[in-house]
Short mmCIF file of C-alpha atoms in Angstrom, two decimals:
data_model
loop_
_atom_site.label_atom_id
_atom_site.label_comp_id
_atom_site.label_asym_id
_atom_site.label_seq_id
_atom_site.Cartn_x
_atom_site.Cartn_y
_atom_site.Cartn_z
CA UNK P 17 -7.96 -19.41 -32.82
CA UNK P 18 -10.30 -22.29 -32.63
CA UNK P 19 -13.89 -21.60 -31.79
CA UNK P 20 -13.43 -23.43 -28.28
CA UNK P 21 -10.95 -21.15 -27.68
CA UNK P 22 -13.27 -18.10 -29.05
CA UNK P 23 -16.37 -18.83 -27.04
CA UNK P 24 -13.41 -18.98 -23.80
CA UNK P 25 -12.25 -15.81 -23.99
CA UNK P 26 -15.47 -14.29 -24.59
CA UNK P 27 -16.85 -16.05 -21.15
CA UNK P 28 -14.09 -15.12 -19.61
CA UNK P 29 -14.31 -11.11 -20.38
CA UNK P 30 -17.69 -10.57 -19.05
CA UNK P 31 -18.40 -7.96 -20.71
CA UNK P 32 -21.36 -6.78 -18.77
CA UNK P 33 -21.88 -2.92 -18.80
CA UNK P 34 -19.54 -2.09 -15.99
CA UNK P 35 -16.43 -2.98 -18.17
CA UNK P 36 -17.74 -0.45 -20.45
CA UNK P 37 -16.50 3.31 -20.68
CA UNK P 38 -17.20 6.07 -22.81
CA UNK P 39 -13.70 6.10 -23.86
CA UNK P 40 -13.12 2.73 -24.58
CA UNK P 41 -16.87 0.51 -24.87
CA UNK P 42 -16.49 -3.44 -26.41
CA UNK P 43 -18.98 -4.81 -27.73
CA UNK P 44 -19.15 -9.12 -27.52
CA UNK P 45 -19.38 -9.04 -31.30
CA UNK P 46 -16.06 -6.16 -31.21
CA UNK P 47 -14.34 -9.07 -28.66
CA UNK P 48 -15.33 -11.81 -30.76
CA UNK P 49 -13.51 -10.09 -33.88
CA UNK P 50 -10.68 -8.86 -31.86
CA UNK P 51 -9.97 -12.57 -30.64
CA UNK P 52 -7.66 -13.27 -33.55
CA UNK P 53 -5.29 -11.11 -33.18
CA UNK P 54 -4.56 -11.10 -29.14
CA UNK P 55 -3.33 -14.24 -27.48
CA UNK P 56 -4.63 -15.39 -24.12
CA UNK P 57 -1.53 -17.94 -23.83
CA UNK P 58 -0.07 -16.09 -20.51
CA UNK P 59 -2.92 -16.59 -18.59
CA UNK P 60 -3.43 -19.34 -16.45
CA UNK P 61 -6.82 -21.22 -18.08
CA UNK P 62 -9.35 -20.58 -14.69
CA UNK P 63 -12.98 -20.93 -15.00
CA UNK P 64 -14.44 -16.95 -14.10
CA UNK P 65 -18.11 -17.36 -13.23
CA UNK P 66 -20.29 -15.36 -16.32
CA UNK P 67 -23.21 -14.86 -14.09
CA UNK P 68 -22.33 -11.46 -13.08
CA UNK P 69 -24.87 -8.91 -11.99
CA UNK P 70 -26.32 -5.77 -13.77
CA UNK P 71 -24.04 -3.20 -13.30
CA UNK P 72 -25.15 -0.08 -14.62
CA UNK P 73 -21.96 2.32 -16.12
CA UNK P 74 -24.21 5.25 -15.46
CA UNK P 75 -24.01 4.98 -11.64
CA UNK P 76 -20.54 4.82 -12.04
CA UNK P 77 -20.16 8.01 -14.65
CA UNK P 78 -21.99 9.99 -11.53
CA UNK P 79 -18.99 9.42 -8.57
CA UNK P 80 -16.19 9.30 -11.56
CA UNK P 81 -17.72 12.96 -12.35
CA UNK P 82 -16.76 14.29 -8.63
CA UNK P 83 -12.83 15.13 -7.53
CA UNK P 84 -11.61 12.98 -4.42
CA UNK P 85 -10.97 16.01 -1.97
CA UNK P 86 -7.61 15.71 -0.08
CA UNK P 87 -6.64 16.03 3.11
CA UNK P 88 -3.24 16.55 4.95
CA UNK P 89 -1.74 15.21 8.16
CA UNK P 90 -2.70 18.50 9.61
CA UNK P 91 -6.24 18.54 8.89
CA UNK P 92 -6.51 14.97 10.23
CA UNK P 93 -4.94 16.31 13.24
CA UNK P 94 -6.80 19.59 13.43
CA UNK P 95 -10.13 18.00 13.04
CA UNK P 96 -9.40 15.65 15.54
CA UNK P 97 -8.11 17.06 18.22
CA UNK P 98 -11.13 18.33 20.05
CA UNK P 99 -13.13 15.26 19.26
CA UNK P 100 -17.32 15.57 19.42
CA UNK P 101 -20.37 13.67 18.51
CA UNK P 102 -21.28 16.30 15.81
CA UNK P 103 -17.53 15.66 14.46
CA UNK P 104 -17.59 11.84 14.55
CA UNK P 105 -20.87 12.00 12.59
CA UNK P 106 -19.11 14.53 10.00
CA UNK P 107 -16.20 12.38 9.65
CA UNK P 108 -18.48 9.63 8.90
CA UNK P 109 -20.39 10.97 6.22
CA UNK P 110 -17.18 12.47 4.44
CA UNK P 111 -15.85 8.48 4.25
CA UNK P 112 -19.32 7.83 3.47
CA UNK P 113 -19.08 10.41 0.23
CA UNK P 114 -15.02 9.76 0.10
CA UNK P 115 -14.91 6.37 -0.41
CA UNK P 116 -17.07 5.68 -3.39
CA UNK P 117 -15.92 8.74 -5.04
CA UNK P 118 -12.25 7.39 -5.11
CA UNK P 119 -12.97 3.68 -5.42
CA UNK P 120 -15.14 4.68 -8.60
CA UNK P 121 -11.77 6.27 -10.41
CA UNK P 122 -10.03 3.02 -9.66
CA UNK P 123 -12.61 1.12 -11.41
CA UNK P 124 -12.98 3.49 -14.56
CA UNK P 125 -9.00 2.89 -14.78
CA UNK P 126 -9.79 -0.69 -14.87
CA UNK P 127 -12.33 -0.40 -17.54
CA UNK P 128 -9.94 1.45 -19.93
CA UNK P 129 -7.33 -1.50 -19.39
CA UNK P 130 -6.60 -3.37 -23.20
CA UNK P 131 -8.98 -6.32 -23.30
CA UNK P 132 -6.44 -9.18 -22.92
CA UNK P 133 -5.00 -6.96 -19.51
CA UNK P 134 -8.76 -6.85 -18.13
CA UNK P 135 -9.52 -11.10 -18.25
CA UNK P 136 -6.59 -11.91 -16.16
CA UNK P 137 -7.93 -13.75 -13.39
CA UNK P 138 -6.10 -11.47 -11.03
CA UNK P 139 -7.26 -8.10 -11.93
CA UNK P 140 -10.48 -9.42 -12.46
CA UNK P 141 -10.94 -10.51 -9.36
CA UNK P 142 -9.81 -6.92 -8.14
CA UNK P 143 -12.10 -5.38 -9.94
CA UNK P 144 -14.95 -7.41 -8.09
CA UNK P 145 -13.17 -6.37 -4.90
CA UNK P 146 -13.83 -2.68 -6.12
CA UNK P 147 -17.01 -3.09 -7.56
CA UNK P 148 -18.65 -4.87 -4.97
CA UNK P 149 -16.97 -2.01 -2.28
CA UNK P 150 -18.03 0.59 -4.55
CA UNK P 151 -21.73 -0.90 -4.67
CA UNK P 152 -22.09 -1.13 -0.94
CA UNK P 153 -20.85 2.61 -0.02
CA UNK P 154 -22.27 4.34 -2.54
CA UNK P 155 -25.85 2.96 -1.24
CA UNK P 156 -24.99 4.08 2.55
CA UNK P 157 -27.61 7.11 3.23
CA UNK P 158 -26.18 9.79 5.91
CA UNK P 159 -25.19 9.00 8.94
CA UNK P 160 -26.78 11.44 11.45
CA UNK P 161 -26.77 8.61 14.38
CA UNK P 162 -23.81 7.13 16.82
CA UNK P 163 -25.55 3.79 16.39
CA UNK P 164 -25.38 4.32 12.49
CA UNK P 165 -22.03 5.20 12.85
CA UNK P 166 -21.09 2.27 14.98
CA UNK P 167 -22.65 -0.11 11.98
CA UNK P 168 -20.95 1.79 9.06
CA UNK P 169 -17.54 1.09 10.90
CA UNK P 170 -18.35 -2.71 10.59
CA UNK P 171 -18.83 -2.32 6.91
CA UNK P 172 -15.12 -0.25 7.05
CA UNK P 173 -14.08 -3.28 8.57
CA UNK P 174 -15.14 -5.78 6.39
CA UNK P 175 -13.99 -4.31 3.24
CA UNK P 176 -10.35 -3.58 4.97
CA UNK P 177 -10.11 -7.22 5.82
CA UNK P 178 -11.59 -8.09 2.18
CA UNK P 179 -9.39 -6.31 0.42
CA UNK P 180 -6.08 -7.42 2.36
CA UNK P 181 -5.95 -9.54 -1.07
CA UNK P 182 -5.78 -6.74 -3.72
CA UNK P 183 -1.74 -6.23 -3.49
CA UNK P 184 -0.74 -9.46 -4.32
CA UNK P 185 -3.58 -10.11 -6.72
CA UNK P 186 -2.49 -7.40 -8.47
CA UNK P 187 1.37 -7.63 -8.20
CA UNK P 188 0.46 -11.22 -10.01
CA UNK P 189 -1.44 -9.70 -12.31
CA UNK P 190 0.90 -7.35 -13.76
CA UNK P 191 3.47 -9.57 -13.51
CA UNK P 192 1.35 -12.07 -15.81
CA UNK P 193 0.80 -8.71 -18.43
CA UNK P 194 3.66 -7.62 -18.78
CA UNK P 195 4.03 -8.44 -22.44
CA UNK P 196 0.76 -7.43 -23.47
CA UNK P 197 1.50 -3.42 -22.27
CA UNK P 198 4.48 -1.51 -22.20
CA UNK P 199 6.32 -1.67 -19.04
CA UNK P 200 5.65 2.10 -18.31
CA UNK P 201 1.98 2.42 -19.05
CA UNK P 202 1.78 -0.86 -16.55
CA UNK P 203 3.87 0.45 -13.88
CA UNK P 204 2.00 4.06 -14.38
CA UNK P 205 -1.38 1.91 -13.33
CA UNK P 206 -0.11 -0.20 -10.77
CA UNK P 207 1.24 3.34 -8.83
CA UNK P 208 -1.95 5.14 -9.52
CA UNK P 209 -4.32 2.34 -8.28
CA UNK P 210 -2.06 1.49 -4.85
CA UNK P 211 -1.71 5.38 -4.28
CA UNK P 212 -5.36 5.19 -4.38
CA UNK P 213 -5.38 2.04 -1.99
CA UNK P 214 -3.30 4.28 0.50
CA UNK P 215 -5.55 6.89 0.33
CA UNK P 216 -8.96 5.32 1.34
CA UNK P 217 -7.13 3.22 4.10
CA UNK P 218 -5.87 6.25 5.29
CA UNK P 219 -9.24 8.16 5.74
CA UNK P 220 -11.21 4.62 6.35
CA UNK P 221 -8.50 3.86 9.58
CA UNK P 222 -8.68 7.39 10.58
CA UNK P 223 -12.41 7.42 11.25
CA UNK P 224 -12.13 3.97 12.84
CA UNK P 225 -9.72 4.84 15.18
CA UNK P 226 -11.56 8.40 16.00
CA UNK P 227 -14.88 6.01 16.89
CA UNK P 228 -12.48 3.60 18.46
CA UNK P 229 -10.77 7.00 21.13
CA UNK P 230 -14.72 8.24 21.12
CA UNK P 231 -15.73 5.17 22.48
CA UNK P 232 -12.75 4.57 25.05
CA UNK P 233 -13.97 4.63 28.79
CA UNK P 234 -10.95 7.43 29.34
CA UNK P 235 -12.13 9.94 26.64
CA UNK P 236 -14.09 12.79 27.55
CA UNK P 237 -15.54 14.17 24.08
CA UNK P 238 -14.78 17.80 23.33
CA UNK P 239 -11.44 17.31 25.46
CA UNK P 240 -8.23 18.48 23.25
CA UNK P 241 -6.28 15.48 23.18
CA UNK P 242 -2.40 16.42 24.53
CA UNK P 243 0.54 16.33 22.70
CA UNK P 244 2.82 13.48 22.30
CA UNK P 245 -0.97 11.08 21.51
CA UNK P 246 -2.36 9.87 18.58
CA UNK P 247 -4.97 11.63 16.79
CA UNK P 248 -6.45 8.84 15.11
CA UNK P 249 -3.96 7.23 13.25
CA UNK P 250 -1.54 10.35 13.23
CA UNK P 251 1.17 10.32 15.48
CA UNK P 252 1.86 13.81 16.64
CA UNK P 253 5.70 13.11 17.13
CA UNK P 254 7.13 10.85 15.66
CA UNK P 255 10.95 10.30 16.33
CA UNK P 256 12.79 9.16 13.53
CA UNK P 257 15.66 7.74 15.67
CA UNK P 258 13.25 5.61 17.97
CA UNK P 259 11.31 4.08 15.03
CA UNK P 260 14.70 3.46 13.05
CA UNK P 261 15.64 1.66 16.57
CA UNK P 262 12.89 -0.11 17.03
CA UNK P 263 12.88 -1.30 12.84
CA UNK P 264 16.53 -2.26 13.10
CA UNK P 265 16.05 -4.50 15.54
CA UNK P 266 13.08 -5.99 13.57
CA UNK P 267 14.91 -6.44 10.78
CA UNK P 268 17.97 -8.13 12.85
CA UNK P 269 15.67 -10.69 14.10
CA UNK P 270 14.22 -11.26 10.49
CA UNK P 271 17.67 -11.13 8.92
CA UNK P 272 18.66 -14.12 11.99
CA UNK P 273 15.52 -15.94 11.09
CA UNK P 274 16.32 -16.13 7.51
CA UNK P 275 20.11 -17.23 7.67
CA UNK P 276 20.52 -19.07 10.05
CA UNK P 277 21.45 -18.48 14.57
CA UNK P 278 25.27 -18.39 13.76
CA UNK P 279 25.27 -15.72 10.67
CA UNK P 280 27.39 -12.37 11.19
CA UNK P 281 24.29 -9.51 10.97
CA UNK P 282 25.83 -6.05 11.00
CA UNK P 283 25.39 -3.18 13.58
CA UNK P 284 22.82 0.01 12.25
CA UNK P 285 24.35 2.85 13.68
CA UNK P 286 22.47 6.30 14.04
CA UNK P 287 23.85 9.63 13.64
CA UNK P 288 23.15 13.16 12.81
CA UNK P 289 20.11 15.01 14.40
CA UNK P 290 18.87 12.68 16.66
CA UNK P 291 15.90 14.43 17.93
CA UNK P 292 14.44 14.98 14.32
CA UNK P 293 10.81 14.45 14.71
CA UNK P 294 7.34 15.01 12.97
CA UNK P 295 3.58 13.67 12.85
CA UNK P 296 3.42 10.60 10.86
CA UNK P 297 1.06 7.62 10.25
CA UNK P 298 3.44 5.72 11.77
CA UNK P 299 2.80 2.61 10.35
CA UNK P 300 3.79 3.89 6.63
CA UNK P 301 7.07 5.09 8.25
CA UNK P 302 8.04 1.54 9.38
CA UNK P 303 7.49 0.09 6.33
CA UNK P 304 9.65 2.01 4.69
CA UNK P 305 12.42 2.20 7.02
CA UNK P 306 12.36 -1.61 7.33
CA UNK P 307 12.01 -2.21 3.85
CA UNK P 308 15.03 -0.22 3.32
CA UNK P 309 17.61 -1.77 6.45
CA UNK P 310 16.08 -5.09 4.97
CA UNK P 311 17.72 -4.66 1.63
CA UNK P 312 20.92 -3.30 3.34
CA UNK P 313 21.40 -5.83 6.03
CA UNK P 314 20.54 -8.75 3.68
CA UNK P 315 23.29 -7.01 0.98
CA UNK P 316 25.66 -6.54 4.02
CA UNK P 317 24.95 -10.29 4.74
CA UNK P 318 25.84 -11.81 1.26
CA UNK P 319 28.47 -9.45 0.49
CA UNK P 320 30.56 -10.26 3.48
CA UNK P 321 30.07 -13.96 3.02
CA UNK P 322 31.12 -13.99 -0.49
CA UNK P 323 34.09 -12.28 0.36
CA UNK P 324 37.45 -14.43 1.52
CA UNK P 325 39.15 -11.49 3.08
CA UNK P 326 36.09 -10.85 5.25
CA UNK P 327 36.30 -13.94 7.24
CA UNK P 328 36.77 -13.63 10.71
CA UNK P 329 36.03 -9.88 10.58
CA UNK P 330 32.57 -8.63 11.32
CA UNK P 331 30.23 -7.10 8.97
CA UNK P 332 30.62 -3.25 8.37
CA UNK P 333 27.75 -1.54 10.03
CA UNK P 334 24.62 -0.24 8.36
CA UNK P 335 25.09 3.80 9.09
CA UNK P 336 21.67 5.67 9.04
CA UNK P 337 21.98 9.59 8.81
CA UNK P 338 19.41 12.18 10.12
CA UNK P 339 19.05 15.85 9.13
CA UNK P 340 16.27 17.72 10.53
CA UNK P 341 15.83 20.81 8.31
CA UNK P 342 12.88 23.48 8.56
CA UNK P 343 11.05 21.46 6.29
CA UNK P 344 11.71 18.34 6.07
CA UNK P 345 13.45 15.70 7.26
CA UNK P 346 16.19 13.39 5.81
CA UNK P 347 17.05 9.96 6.30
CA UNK P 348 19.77 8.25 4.95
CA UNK P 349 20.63 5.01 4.69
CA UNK P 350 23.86 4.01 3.65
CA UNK P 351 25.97 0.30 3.32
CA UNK P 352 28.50 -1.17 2.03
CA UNK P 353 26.42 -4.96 0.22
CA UNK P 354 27.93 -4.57 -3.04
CA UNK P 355 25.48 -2.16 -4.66
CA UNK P 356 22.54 -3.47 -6.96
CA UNK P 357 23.34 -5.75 -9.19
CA UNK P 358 23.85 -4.08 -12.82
CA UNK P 359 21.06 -6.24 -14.43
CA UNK P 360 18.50 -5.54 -11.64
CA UNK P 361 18.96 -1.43 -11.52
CA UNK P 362 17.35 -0.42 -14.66
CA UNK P 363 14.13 -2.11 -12.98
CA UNK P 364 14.46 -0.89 -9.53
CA UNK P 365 11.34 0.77 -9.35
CA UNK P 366 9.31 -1.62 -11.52
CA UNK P 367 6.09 -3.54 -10.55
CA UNK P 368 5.75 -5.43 -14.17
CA UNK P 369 9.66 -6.61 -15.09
CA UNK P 370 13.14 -7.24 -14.06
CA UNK P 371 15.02 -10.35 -14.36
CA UNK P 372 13.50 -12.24 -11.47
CA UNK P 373 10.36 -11.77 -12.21
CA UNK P 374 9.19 -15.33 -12.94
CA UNK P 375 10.70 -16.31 -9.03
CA UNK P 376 8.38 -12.95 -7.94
CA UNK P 377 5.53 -14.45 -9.06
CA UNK P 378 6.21 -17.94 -8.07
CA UNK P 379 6.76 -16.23 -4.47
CA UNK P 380 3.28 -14.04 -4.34
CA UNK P 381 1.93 -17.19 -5.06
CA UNK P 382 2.50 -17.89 -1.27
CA UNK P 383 1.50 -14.58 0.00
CA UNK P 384 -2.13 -14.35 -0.54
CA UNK P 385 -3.06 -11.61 1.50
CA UNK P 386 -0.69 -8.23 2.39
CA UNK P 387 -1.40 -5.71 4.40
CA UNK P 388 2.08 -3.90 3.35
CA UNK P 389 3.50 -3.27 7.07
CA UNK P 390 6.49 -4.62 8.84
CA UNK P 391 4.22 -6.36 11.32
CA UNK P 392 3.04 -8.92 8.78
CA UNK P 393 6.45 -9.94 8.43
CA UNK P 394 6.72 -13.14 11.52
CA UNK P 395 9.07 -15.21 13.56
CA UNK P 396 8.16 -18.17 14.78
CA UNK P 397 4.42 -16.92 14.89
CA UNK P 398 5.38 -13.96 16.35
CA UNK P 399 5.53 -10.30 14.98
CA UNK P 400 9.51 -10.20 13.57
CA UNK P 401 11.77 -8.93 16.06
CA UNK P 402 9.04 -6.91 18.51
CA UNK P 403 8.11 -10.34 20.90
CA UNK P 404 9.29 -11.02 24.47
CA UNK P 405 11.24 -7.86 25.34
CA UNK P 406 13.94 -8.82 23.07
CA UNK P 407 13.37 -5.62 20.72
CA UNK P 408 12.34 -3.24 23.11
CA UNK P 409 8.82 -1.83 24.61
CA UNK P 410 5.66 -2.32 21.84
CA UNK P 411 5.97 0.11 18.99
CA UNK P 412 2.62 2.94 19.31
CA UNK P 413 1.55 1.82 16.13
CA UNK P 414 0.96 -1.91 17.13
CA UNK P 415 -0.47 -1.33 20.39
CA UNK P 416 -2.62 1.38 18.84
CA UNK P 417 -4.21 -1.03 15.76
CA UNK P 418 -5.06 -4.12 17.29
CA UNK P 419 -8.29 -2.65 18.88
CA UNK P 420 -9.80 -2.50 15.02
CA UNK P 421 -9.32 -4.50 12.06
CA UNK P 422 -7.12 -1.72 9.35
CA UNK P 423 -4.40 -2.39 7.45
CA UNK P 424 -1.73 -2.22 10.42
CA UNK P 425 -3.83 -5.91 11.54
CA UNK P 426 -1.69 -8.34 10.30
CA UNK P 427 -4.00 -10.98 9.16
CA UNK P 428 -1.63 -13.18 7.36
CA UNK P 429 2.41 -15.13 8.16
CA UNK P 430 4.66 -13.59 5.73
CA UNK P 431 8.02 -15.57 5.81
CA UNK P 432 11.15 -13.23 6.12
CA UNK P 433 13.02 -14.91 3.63
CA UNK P 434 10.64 -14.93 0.96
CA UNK P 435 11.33 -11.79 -1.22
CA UNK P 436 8.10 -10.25 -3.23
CA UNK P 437 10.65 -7.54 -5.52
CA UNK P 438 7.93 -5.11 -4.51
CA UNK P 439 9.47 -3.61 -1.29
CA UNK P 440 10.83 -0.59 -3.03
CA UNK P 441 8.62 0.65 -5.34
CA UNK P 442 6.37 0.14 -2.58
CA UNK P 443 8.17 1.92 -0.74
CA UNK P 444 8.52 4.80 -3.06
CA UNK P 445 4.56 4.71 -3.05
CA UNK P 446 4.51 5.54 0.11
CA UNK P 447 6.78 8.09 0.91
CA UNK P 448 5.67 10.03 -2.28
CA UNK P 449 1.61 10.10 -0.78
CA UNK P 450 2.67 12.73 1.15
CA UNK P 451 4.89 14.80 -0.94
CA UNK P 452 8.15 13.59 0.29
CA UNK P 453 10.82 11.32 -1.74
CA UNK P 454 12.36 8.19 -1.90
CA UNK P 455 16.22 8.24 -3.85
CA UNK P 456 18.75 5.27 -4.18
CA UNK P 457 22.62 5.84 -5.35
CA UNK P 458 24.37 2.82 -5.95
CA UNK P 459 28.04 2.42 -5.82
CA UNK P 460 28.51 -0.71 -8.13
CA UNK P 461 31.25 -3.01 -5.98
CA UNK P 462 30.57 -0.46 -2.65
CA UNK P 463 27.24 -0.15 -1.70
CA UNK P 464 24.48 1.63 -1.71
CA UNK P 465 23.19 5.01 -0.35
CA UNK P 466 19.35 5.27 0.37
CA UNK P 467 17.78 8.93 0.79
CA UNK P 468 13.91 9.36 2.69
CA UNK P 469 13.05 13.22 2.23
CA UNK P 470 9.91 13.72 4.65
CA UNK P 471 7.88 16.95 4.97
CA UNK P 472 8.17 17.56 8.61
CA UNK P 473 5.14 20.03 8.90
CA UNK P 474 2.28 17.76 7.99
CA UNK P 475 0.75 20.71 6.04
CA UNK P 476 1.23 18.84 2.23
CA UNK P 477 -1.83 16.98 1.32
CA UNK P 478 -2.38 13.70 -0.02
CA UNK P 479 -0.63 13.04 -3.92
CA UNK P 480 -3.77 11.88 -5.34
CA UNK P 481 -4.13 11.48 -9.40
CA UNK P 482 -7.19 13.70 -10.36
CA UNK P 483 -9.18 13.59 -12.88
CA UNK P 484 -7.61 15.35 -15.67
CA UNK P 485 -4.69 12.61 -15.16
CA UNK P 486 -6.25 9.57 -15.01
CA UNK P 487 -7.93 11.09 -18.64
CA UNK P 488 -4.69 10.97 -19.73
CA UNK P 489 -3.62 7.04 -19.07
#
């Protein structure tokens, strides 16, 4: 390597003492030696400012020392139901402690990164996401105030809207390493870290929308809010058929959008239990449901049209399948698209490979910020499929968000047709964080057979990695 190309990647590291750990510390004159040997040739040459702050790594050592404590849907709706002062104040200072503590293991996992994985553009600019989050909470003092509380919220905002970046930036960023770790240990980070992501939007939106109820003109505090409401961002009962209703049509409209007025889209019928119903953030329910009838209409779509005999003859319908056990509940999805494609499956669930990988990255390149819900996903400038009575009333979820900047704020035009290869893992993310499974079966030549298990009880807590794990990476 020539010594341009030295003195570059040792800018371009900043190796200031917050990419240090115990585990795994680099010294310039270590980086310098170690430049030989690893190639920065994937990377896209970007100029990354070296006039970083101080950043001491003991600060950090203190939160990574402390366990995230983890809730469940119950608790959130427990604590919430008979909503005080005293309890808004409590539920500040626990995202006030939460946050940090949580945000702080991300970072450590981003410190023990190999060096060449850590100067990607991408991740580095995550890492500054983190850092700079982690640097402003940890230096909020307790909240004993409503007016304090009502300025801490701001700062919940900000950093939701901030960081509506990190999932592409990262999806690119793994994408870019992918030959510099092994496909496991990369897709072992990238489901840690957006576990984690869940996680503090989950708390962060649940104490926004508590001060956003506390502060509504119809809210008497200490009144037991009734059934059938939100608590926060928990809806008490959620009914599988009427969000699988209200996602088909979604999806419909997106799948119309994408192929064209006169294109063939194919019926989602519902069967089985059709009164199944739990609490749910709601909003992590659509995604997944929609990411799934997404892949099956679209499948349904292609299949049909590649097919001679087909002409003429309508699509076969989507058939979605609910069993409400003690529990859990079950949803299946099943179609007949084809199946995944032989080459694809072995990657099904990867963030860092499969065979389209290059045409993923070339796609996030036009996505740059996610929030990861079906309501970022837009026709004609409006929200896909839920505009102008066509799809029915306003799902809860919508109407409930748009009073505070979260997560479920879409703050960016997704195109339908532009596929990210991120939908199911995704996917799988999110209907693991709360104990409950995500399964495909495909059929090669048939179809394919999707299976959601969901606790129904809302009494598992959070699947966070602790700290004995994230030792371990």
């Amino acid at each position: 390597m020539s010594p341009s190309a030295v003195q570059h990647a040792t800018k371009t590291i900043r190796l200031t003492s917050a990419w240090r750990s115990p585990a795994r510390s680099l010294s310039i004159a270590t980086a310098r030696s170690r430049s030989d040997s690893r190639s920065l040739a994937p990377f896209p040459r970007r100029s990354i400012q070296t006039a970083t702050k101080w950043r001491p790594v003991q600060v950090l050592d203190e939160w990574v020392a402390k366990e995230a404590r983890p809730i469940s849907l119950r608790q959130l709706m427990v604590f919430g139901r008979s909503l005080t002062e005293q309890r808004l104040i409590s539920s500040a200072n626990y995202v006030r402690t939460e946050l940090p503590t949580r945000i702080a293991h991300r970072i450590r996992d981003m410190q023990r990164l190999p060096y060449v994985v850590v100067t990607n553009p991408h991740i580095s600019d995550v890492y500054d996401l983190y850092y700079n989050a982690f640097d402003m909470f940890r230096r909020v003092k307790e909240i004993k105030t409503l007016e304090e509380n009502e300025r801490f919220c701001q700062e919940i905002a900000r950093m939701l809207r901030a960081h509506l970046s990190v999932i592409p930036k990262l999806a690119m960023g793994i994408l870019e390493c992918s030959g510099l770790m092994e496909q496991r240990e990369l897709d072992r980070f990238m489901n840690t870290i957006l576990r984690s992501r869940i996680s503090r939007r989950v708390i962060a939106e649940q104490h926004l929308a508590l001060t956003e109820t506390f502060n509504s003109p119809w809210f008497s505090p200490g009144a037991k809010l009734s059934e059938g409401e939100f608590i926060g961002e928990v809806f008490l009962k959620c009914i599988a058929r009427d969000v699988i209703e209200r996602c088909g049509t979604a999806v419909q409209a997106l799948a119309r959008s994408a192929n064209g007025p006169d294109v063939q889209i194919p019926e989602i019928r519902i069967t089985g239990h059709m009164e199944a119903s739990f609490p749910y953030i709601l909003s992590h329910l659509e995604y997944i449901i929609g990411e799934l009838l997404r892949n099956s209409v679209q499948a349904v779509i292609e299949h049909h049209a590649r097919s001679k005999k087909n002409q003429g003859r309508p699509p076969p319908p989507i058939e979605v399948t609910l069993c409400e056990a003690q529990q859990h509940v079950i949803i299946r999805v099943s179609d007949q698209g084809g199946g995944i494609p032989r080459d694809i499956l072995p990657y099904l669930w990867s963030f860092s490979k499969g065979p389209k990988s290059a045409q993923r990255l070339e796609n996030l390149t036009q996505v740059p910020l996610m929030a990861a819900t079906l309501q970022e996903l837009r026709v004609d400038g409006n929200f896909s499929g839920l505009q102008d009575g066509k799809a029915g009333p306003t799902p809860p979820s919508y109407a409930h968000a748009r009073a505070h900047d979260g997560s479920l704020t879409s703050l960016s035009t997704r195109p339908p047709h532009l596929r990210l290869g991120m939908g199911l893992p995704l996917s799988r993310v999110y209907a693991e964080y709360w104990a409950g499974s995500l399964e495909l079966h495909s059929l090669e030549g048939y179809g394919v057979d999707a299976f959601l298990q969901i606790s129904k009880l809302g009494n598992k807590n959070e699947q966070l990695a602790t700290r004995a794990t994230m030792d371990s990476l």
